[in-house]
mmCIF file of C-alpha atoms in Angstrom:
data_model
loop_
_atom_site.group_PDB
_atom_site.id
_atom_site.type_symbol
_atom_site.label_atom_id
_atom_site.label_comp_id
_atom_site.label_asym_id
_atom_site.label_seq_id
_atom_site.Cartn_x
_atom_site.Cartn_y
_atom_site.Cartn_z
ATOM 1 C CA LEU A 24 -33.145 56.548 60.137
ATOM 2 C CA LYS A 25 -33.945 54.025 57.511
ATOM 3 C CA SER A 26 -33.055 54.639 53.902
ATOM 4 C CA SER A 27 -35.818 53.985 51.420
ATOM 5 C CA ASN A 28 -33.703 52.738 48.494
ATOM 6 C CA THR A 29 -31.515 50.240 50.415
ATOM 7 C CA ASP A 30 -31.994 47.596 53.038
ATOM 8 C CA PHE A 31 -29.302 49.070 55.280
ATOM 9 C CA GLN A 32 -30.274 50.539 58.576
ATOM 10 C CA THR A 33 -28.318 53.464 59.956
ATOM 11 C CA GLU A 34 -28.445 54.680 63.510
ATOM 12 C CA HIS A 35 -26.823 57.798 64.891
ATOM 13 C CA LEU A 36 -25.737 57.663 68.499
ATOM 14 C CA ASN A 37 -24.555 60.572 70.504
ATOM 15 C CA PRO A 38 -22.712 59.178 73.546
ATOM 16 C CA GLN A 39 -22.139 61.460 76.477
ATOM 17 C CA GLY A 40 -18.612 60.169 77.193
ATOM 18 C CA VAL A 41 -16.083 57.743 75.807
ATOM 19 C CA ASP A 42 -13.136 56.213 77.649
ATOM 20 C CA VAL A 43 -10.150 54.771 75.841
ATOM 21 C CA VAL A 44 -7.507 52.921 77.824
ATOM 22 C CA ILE A 45 -4.134 52.127 76.260
ATOM 23 C CA THR A 46 -1.501 50.186 78.164
ATOM 24 C CA GLN A 47 2.075 49.486 77.250
ATOM 25 C CA MET A 48 4.546 47.306 79.085
ATOM 26 C CA LEU A 49 7.667 49.300 79.718
ATOM 27 C CA PHE A 50 9.878 46.532 81.085
ATOM 28 C CA ASP A 51 9.261 42.779 81.199
ATOM 29 C CA GLY A 52 12.539 41.683 82.779
ATOM 30 C CA PHE A 53 14.084 40.713 79.390
ATOM 31 C CA ALA A 54 11.462 37.985 78.988
ATOM 32 C CA THR A 55 10.615 38.960 75.400
ATOM 33 C CA LYS A 56 14.266 39.216 74.357
ATOM 34 C CA ASN A 57 15.058 35.835 75.896
ATOM 35 C CA GLU A 58 11.958 34.234 74.371
ATOM 36 C CA VAL A 59 12.979 35.496 70.929
ATOM 37 C CA ALA A 60 16.498 34.110 71.424
ATOM 38 C CA ARG A 61 15.107 30.782 72.629
ATOM 39 C CA ASN A 62 12.791 30.484 69.619
ATOM 40 C CA LYS A 63 15.631 31.416 67.284
ATOM 41 C CA SER A 64 17.787 28.668 68.802
ATOM 42 C CA LEU A 65 14.940 26.158 68.474
ATOM 43 C CA THR A 66 14.519 27.095 64.817
ATOM 44 C CA THR A 67 18.243 26.709 64.187
ATOM 45 C CA ALA A 68 18.265 23.323 65.932
ATOM 46 C CA GLU A 69 15.305 22.122 63.845
ATOM 47 C CA ASN A 70 17.085 23.325 60.709
ATOM 48 C CA TYR A 71 20.159 21.262 61.601
ATOM 49 C CA GLN A 72 17.926 18.293 62.416
ATOM 50 C CA THR A 73 16.246 18.578 59.005
ATOM 51 C CA GLN A 74 19.615 18.822 57.244
ATOM 52 C CA GLY A 75 20.834 15.781 59.162
ATOM 53 C CA THR A 76 17.761 13.794 58.185
ATOM 54 C CA ALA A 77 18.171 14.811 54.537
ATOM 55 C CA GLU A 78 21.803 13.710 54.596
ATOM 56 C CA ASP A 79 20.850 10.394 56.199
ATOM 57 C CA VAL A 80 18.235 9.740 53.510
ATOM 58 C CA ALA A 81 20.685 10.689 50.754
ATOM 59 C CA LEU A 82 23.318 8.373 52.225
ATOM 60 C CA LEU A 83 20.793 5.548 52.416
ATOM 61 C CA ALA A 84 19.795 6.161 48.775
ATOM 62 C CA ILE A 85 23.427 6.027 47.682
ATOM 63 C CA LYS A 86 24.052 2.894 49.730
ATOM 64 C CA SER A 87 21.006 1.147 48.283
ATOM 65 C CA TYR A 88 22.050 2.190 44.725
ATOM 66 C CA LEU A 89 25.512 0.732 45.196
ATOM 67 C CA ASP A 90 24.071 -2.397 46.811
ATOM 68 C CA VAL A 91 21.924 -3.032 43.740
ATOM 69 C CA VAL A 92 24.907 -2.644 41.430
ATOM 70 C CA ARG A 93 27.155 -4.776 43.660
ATOM 71 C CA THR A 94 24.661 -7.601 44.177
ATOM 72 C CA LYS A 95 23.845 -7.661 40.469
ATOM 73 C CA LEU A 96 27.532 -8.185 39.668
ATOM 74 C CA ILE A 97 27.858 -10.875 42.323
ATOM 75 C CA ALA A 98 24.763 -12.650 40.975
ATOM 76 C CA ALA A 99 26.204 -12.542 37.457
ATOM 77 C CA TYR A 100 29.518 -14.001 38.674
ATOM 78 C CA ALA A 101 27.662 -16.681 40.655
ATOM 79 C CA GLN A 102 25.619 -17.573 37.577
ATOM 80 C CA GLN A 103 28.748 -17.880 35.450
ATOM 81 C CA ASN A 104 30.337 -20.013 38.178
ATOM 82 C CA TYR A 105 27.277 -22.281 38.199
ATOM 83 C CA ILE A 106 27.395 -22.635 34.396
ATOM 84 C CA SER A 107 31.113 -23.507 34.541
ATOM 85 C CA HIS A 108 30.532 -26.125 37.254
ATOM 86 C CA SER A 109 27.618 -27.553 35.284
ATOM 87 C CA GLU A 110 29.785 -27.956 32.175
ATOM 88 C CA THR A 111 32.601 -29.474 34.243
ATOM 89 C CA TYR A 112 30.218 -31.892 35.953
ATOM 90 C CA THR A 113 28.740 -32.959 32.611
ATOM 91 C CA THR A 114 32.217 -33.690 31.241
ATOM 92 C CA ILE A 115 33.405 -35.575 34.351
ATOM 93 C CA LYS A 116 30.177 -37.597 34.566
ATOM 94 C CA LYS A 117 30.469 -38.524 30.896
ATOM 95 C CA LEU A 118 34.051 -39.707 31.430
ATOM 96 C CA ALA A 119 33.047 -41.670 34.543
ATOM 97 C CA THR A 120 30.190 -43.444 32.768
ATOM 98 C CA GLN A 121 32.551 -44.370 29.906
ATOM 99 C CA GLY A 122 34.979 -45.859 32.395
ATOM 100 C CA VAL A 123 37.739 -43.306 31.703
ATOM 101 C CA GLY A 124 37.213 -41.336 34.926
ATOM 102 C CA ARG A 125 36.407 -42.334 38.481
ATOM 103 C CA GLN A 126 32.961 -42.204 39.999
ATOM 104 C CA ALA A 127 34.413 -40.418 43.058
ATOM 105 C CA GLU A 128 35.434 -37.506 40.818
ATOM 106 C CA ALA A 129 31.898 -37.307 39.428
ATOM 107 C CA THR A 130 30.468 -37.306 42.944
ATOM 108 C CA GLN A 131 32.863 -34.569 43.994
ATOM 109 C CA ALA A 132 32.008 -32.520 40.898
ATOM 110 C CA TYR A 133 28.302 -32.961 41.670
ATOM 111 C CA GLY A 134 28.870 -31.619 45.196
ATOM 112 C CA ARG A 135 30.663 -28.598 43.801
ATOM 113 C CA LEU A 136 27.855 -28.082 41.290
ATOM 114 C CA ALA A 137 25.292 -28.161 44.115
ATOM 115 C CA LEU A 138 27.318 -25.591 46.076
ATOM 116 C CA ALA A 139 27.622 -23.367 43.001
ATOM 117 C CA LYS A 140 23.848 -23.574 42.515
ATOM 118 C CA ALA A 141 23.225 -22.684 46.177
ATOM 119 C CA ASN A 142 25.605 -19.732 45.895
ATOM 120 C CA PHE A 143 23.885 -18.570 42.718
ATOM 121 C CA LEU A 144 20.428 -18.757 44.306
ATOM 122 C CA ALA A 145 21.645 -16.879 47.398
ATOM 123 C CA ALA A 146 23.254 -14.195 45.227
ATOM 124 C CA GLN A 147 20.067 -13.859 43.159
ATOM 125 C CA ASN A 148 18.042 -13.534 46.373
ATOM 126 C CA ASN A 149 20.404 -10.834 47.668
ATOM 127 C CA TYR A 150 20.054 -8.982 44.373
ATOM 128 C CA ASP A 151 16.258 -9.122 44.585
ATOM 129 C CA ASN A 152 16.359 -7.884 48.182
ATOM 130 C CA SER A 153 18.632 -4.985 47.242
ATOM 131 C CA LYS A 154 16.205 -3.960 44.470
ATOM 132 C CA ILE A 155 13.340 -3.986 46.984
ATOM 133 C CA THR A 156 15.342 -1.854 49.413
ATOM 134 C CA TYR A 157 16.199 0.568 46.619
ATOM 135 C CA PHE A 158 12.517 0.892 45.731
ATOM 136 C CA LYS A 159 11.594 1.526 49.381
ATOM 137 C CA VAL A 160 14.231 4.247 49.742
ATOM 138 C CA VAL A 161 14.106 5.942 46.325
ATOM 139 C CA GLY A 162 10.534 5.206 45.261
ATOM 140 C CA ARG A 163 11.522 3.943 41.813
ATOM 141 C CA GLN A 164 12.373 0.586 40.322
ATOM 142 C CA ALA A 165 16.074 -0.115 40.010
ATOM 143 C CA LYS A 166 16.534 -0.049 36.238
ATOM 144 C CA ASN A 167 19.732 0.427 34.238
ATOM 145 C CA LEU A 168 21.837 1.221 37.292
ATOM 146 C CA GLN A 169 25.531 1.352 36.555
ATOM 147 C CA LEU A 170 28.625 1.442 38.673
ATOM 148 C CA PRO A 171 29.698 5.095 38.899
ATOM 149 C CA ASP A 172 33.029 6.130 37.447
ATOM 150 C CA ALA A 173 35.916 6.427 39.836
ATOM 151 C CA PRO A 174 37.027 9.988 40.504
ATOM 152 C CA ASP A 175 40.016 11.296 38.600
ATOM 153 C CA ASP A 176 43.359 11.059 40.341
ATOM 154 C CA ASN A 177 43.555 14.855 40.025
ATOM 155 C CA ALA A 178 40.278 15.257 41.929
ATOM 156 C CA MET A 179 41.732 13.816 45.116
ATOM 157 C CA PRO A 180 44.038 16.044 47.167
ATOM 158 C CA THR A 181 47.613 14.834 47.318
ATOM 159 C CA SER A 182 48.397 16.231 50.756
ATOM 160 C CA LYS A 183 46.711 17.142 54.028
ATOM 161 C CA ALA A 184 47.421 20.830 53.359
ATOM 162 C CA GLN A 185 45.719 20.659 49.962
ATOM 163 C CA ALA A 186 42.723 18.849 51.483
ATOM 164 C CA THR A 187 42.418 21.525 54.148
ATOM 165 C CA GLN A 188 42.668 24.243 51.523
ATOM 166 C CA ASN A 189 39.957 22.597 49.382
ATOM 167 C CA ALA A 190 37.673 22.263 52.372
#
C-alpha cells in the first residue's frame, strides 16, 4: 500500500513461520569472573601509577621552586661578595700606587676579585638555569618566589609514638 498524503511506503507481510533462537551460556569455567577481577586489578594498578606520577611531578615542582629561591639567594650573596672584593681591590690598588702598600697585595686582591667575579657569574647562571627549569615544570615564570616559612615546633611530633598516631 502506498499512502497518498505522505512519501512513506508501507508493506504488509504475512510470513508463514518465524524462528527465534536464544542462547545463554550457563557456565564458562569462571572465565568471566576472572576476567572481571583481572580488569579490576589492572585499573587499580593504573590508578596507583597515575598517583605516583602526580606525586613525582609535584615533588619536581617543589624542588624546582626551592632551587629558584636558593640560587637567587646564592647569586645575591655572590654579588655582594664581588662588590666587597671590588671595593677592597680599589682601596689596596690606591695604596699601592701611592707607595703605602705593596704591589704584591694589589695583585693578590686582583686575583681574589677575579675569583669573586667568576663565582658571581656562575651563581647568576645557576639562578637563570633554575628559573628555566621551573618554567618547564610549572609552566609559569618564576616571579616573586619566597622561601616558605618553617613549620611550627608544635607541628612536628615529639616522639615516635606521636608520629605513628598522627599518621
